[in-house]
C-alpha positions as a printed NumPy array, in Angstrom:
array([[  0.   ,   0.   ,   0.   ],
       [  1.337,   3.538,  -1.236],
       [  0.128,   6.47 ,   0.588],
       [  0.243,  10.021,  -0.274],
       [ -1.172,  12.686,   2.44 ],
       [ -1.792,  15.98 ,   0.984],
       [ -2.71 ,  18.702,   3.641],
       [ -1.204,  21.477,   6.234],
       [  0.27 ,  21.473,   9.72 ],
       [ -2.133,  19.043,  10.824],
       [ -0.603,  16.483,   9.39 ],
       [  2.858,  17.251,  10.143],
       [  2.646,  18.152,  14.134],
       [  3.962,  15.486,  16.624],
       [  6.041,  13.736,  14.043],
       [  2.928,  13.471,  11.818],
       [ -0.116,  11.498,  11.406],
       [  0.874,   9.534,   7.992],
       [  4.045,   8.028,   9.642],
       [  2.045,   6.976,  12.898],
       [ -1.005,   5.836,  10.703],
       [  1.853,   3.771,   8.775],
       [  3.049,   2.172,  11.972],
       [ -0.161,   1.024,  13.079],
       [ -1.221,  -0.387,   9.976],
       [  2.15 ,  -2.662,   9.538],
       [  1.409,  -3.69 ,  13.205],
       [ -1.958,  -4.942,  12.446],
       [ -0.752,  -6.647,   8.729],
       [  2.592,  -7.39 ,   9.373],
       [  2.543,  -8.988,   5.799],
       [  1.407,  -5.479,   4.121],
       [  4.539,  -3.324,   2.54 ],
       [  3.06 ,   0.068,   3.385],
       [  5.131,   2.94 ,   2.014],
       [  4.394,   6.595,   2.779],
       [  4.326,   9.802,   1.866],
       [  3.138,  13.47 ,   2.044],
       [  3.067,  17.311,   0.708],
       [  2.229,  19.505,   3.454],
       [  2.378,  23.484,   3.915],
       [  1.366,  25.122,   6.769],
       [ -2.209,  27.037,   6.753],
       [ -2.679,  26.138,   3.323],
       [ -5.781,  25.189,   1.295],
       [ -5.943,  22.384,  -1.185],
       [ -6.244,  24.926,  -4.113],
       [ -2.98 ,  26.229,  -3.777],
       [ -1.385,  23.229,  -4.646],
       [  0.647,  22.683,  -8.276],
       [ -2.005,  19.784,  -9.889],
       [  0.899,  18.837, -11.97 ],
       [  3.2  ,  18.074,  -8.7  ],
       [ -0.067,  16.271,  -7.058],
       [ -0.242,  14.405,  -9.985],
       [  3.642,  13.146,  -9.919],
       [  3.503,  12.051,  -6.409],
       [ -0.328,  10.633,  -7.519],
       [  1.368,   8.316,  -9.964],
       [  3.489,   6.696,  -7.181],
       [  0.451,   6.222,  -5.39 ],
       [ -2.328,   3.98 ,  -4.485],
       [ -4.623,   6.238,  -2.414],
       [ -4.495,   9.431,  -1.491],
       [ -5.533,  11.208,   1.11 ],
       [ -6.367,  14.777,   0.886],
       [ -7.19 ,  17.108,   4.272],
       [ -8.641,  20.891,   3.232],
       [ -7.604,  23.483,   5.403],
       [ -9.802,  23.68 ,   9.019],
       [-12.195,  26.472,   7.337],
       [-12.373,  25.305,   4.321],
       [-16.057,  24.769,   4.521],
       [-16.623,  27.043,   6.568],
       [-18.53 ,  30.238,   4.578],
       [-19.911,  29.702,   0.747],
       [-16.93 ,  31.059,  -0.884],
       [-14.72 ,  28.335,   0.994],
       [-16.749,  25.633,   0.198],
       [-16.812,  26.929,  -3.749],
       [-13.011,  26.552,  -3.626],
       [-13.046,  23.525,  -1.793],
       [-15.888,  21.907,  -4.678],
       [-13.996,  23.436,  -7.561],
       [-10.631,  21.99 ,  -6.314],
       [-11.852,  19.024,  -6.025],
       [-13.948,  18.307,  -9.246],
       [-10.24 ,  18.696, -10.614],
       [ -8.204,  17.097,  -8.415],
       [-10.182,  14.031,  -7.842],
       [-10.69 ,  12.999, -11.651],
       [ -6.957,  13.599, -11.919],
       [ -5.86 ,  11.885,  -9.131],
       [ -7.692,   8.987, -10.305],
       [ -6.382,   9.075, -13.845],
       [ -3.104,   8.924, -12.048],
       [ -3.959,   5.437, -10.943],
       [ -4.55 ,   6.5  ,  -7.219],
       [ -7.776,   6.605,  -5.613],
       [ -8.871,   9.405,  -3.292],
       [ -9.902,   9.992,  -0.166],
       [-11.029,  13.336,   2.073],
       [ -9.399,  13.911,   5.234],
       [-12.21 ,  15.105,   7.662],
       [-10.833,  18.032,   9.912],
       [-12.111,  18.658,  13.589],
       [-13.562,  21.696,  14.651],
       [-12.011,  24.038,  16.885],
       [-11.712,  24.252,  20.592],
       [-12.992,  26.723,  22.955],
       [-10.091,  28.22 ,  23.433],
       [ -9.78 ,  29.534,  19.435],
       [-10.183,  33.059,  18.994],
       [-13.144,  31.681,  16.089],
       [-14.312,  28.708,  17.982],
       [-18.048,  27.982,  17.227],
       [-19.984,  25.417,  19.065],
       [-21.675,  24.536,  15.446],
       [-18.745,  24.417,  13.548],
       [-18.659,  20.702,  13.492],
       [-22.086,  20.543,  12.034],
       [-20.526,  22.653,   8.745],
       [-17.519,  20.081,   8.511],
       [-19.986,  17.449,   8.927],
       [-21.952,  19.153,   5.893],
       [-19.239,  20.097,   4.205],
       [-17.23 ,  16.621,   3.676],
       [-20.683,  14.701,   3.304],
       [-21.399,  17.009,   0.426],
       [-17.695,  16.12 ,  -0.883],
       [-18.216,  12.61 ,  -1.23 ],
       [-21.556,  12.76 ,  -2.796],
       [-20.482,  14.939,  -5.341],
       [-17.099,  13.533,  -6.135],
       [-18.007,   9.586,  -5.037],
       [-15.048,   9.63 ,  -2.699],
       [-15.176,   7.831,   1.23 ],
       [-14.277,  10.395,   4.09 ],
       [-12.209,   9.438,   6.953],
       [-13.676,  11.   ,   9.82 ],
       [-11.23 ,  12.16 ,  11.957],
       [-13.28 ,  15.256,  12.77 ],
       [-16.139,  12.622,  14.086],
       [-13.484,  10.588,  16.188],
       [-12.601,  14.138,  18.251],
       [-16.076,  14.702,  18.714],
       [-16.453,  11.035,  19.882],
       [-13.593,  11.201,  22.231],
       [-14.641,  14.564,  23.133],
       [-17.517,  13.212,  24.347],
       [-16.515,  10.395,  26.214],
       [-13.87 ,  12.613,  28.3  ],
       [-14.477,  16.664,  27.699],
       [-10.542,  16.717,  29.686],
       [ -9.29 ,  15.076,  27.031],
       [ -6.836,  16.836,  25.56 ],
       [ -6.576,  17.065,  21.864],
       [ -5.828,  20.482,  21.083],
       [ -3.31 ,  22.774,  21.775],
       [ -3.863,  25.718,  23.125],
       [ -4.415,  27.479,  20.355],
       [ -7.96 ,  25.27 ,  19.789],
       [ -6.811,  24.358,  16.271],
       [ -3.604,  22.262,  15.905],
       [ -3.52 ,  18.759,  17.876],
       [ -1.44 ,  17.701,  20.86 ],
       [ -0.028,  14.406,  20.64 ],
       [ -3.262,  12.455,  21.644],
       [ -4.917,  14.462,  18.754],
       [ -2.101,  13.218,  16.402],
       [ -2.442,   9.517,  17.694],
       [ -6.218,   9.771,  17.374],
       [ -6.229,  11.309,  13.791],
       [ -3.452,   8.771,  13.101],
       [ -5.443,   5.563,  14.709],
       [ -8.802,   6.759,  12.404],
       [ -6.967,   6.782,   9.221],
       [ -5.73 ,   3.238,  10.018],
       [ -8.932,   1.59 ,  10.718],
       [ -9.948,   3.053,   7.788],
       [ -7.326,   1.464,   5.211],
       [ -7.   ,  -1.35 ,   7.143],
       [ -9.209,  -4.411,   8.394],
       [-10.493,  -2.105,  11.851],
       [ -8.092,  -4.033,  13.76 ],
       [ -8.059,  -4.146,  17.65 ],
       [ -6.163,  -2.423,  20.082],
       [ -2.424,  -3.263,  20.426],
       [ -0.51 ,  -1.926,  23.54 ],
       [  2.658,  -1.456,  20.906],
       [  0.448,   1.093,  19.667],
       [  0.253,   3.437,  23.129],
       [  3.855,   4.58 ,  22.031],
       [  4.577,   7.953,  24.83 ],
       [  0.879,   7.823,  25.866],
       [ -0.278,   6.293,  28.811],
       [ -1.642,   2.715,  27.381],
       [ -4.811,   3.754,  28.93 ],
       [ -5.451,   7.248,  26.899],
       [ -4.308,   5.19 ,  23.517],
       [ -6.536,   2.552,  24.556],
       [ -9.841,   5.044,  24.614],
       [ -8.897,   7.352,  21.863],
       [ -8.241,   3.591,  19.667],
       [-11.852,   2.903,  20.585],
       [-12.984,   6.625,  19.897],
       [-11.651,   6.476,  16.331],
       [-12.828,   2.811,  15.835],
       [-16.887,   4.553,  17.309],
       [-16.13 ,   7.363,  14.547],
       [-15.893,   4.634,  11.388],
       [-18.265,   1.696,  12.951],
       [-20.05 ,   2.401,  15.525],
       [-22.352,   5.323,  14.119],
       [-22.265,   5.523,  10.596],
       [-23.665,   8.753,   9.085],
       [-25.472,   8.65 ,   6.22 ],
       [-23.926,  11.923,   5.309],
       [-20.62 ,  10.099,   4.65 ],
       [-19.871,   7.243,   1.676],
       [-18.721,   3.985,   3.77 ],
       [-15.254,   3.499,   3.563],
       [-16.147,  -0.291,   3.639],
       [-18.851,  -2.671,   3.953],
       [-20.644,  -1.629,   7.455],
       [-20.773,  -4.293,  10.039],
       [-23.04 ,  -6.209,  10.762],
       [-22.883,  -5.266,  14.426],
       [-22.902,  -1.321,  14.286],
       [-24.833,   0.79 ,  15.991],
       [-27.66 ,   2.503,  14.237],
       [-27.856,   6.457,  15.884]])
């Protein structure tokens, strides 16, 4: 498996989420070569990426995953960008021989000088609207903050500034995308790495509640359901 992440500073932070997300997938199919890779730039939007670089790292490629910038659907010129970019990125991308998918961003924290209580509910929106439109799956890391969120509102997966994540938000974002390119494995304790086994062991469950446990009809299964889920 070839990855390609495509995104901004939330990617990158705490030695990055497509490097963690590439450890815990070889843990859980030791058999599985997974190679990975990634084009970040801080604050930036997926429209101010070169298509024609996108495309050369595309053709090395078997999916890739793009994350929008945390506003990006946020006010209806934003979410124009954010369709038009992607009505040409996508077909390209897949012309390339890789196969998409949208990163789902979490909404900010209280402590963000633009936090807004419903600003989950425009991601949510917002992606949903993506994969219709562009028949792409979404890997809902923005869900799996909400879940964990939820479960413990101490938990601590932004920084200060309410936007970028701490480590736990990096391990969470990083445990989501594996379940979702990989076979929803269970917990490991090799995966706790500097968190207390405990804290990995709920945020592993938060991101596994985000793909399985709840899915929203807003966003295009990344795989067949289980049988078992939980209908909301």
């Amino acid at each position: 498996m070839r990855l390609l992440f495509i995104g901004n500073s939330y990617l990158h932070d705490n030695g990055g989420v497509p490097n963690k997300a590439a450890e815990m997938i070889r843990a859980t199919q030791p058999s599985r070569e997974v190679t990975v890779s990634s084009m970040t730039r801080n604050g930036g939007y997926l429209d101010q990426w070169d298509l024609d670089k996108v495309l050369a790292e595309a053709a090395a490629a078997d999916i890739v995953v793009l994350q929008g910038h945390s506003t990006t659907t946020t006010t209806p010129e934003k979410r124009a960008r954010f369709r038009t970019v992607l009505a040409e990125m996508i077909p390209a991308i897949r012309a390339a021989g890789a196969e998409p998918m949208l990163y789902m961003t979490p909404a900010y924290r209280e402590t963000h000088r633009r936090y807004d209580p419903q600003m989950i509910e425009v991601i949510r929106e917002g992606y949903g609207a993506a994969a219709r439109d562009n028949g792409v799956a979404v890997i809902p890391v923005g869900e799996a903050f909400e879940d964990a969120n939820g479960a413990d509102p101490n938990a601590r997966l932004h920084q200060t500034d309410g936007s970028h994540p701490t480590r736990a938000g990096t391990y969470l974002a990083a445990a989501t995308v594996a379940l979702a390119l990989s076979d929803g494995a269970n917990y490991h304790r090799e995966f706790a790495g500097t968190l207390h086994e405990a804290e990995a062991a709920d945020l592993w469950q938060a991101a596994r509640a985000a793909l399985f446990a709840c899915p929203s009809s807003t966003l295009l299964a990344i795989r067949e359901i289980p049988p078992d889920a939980a209908s909301c």
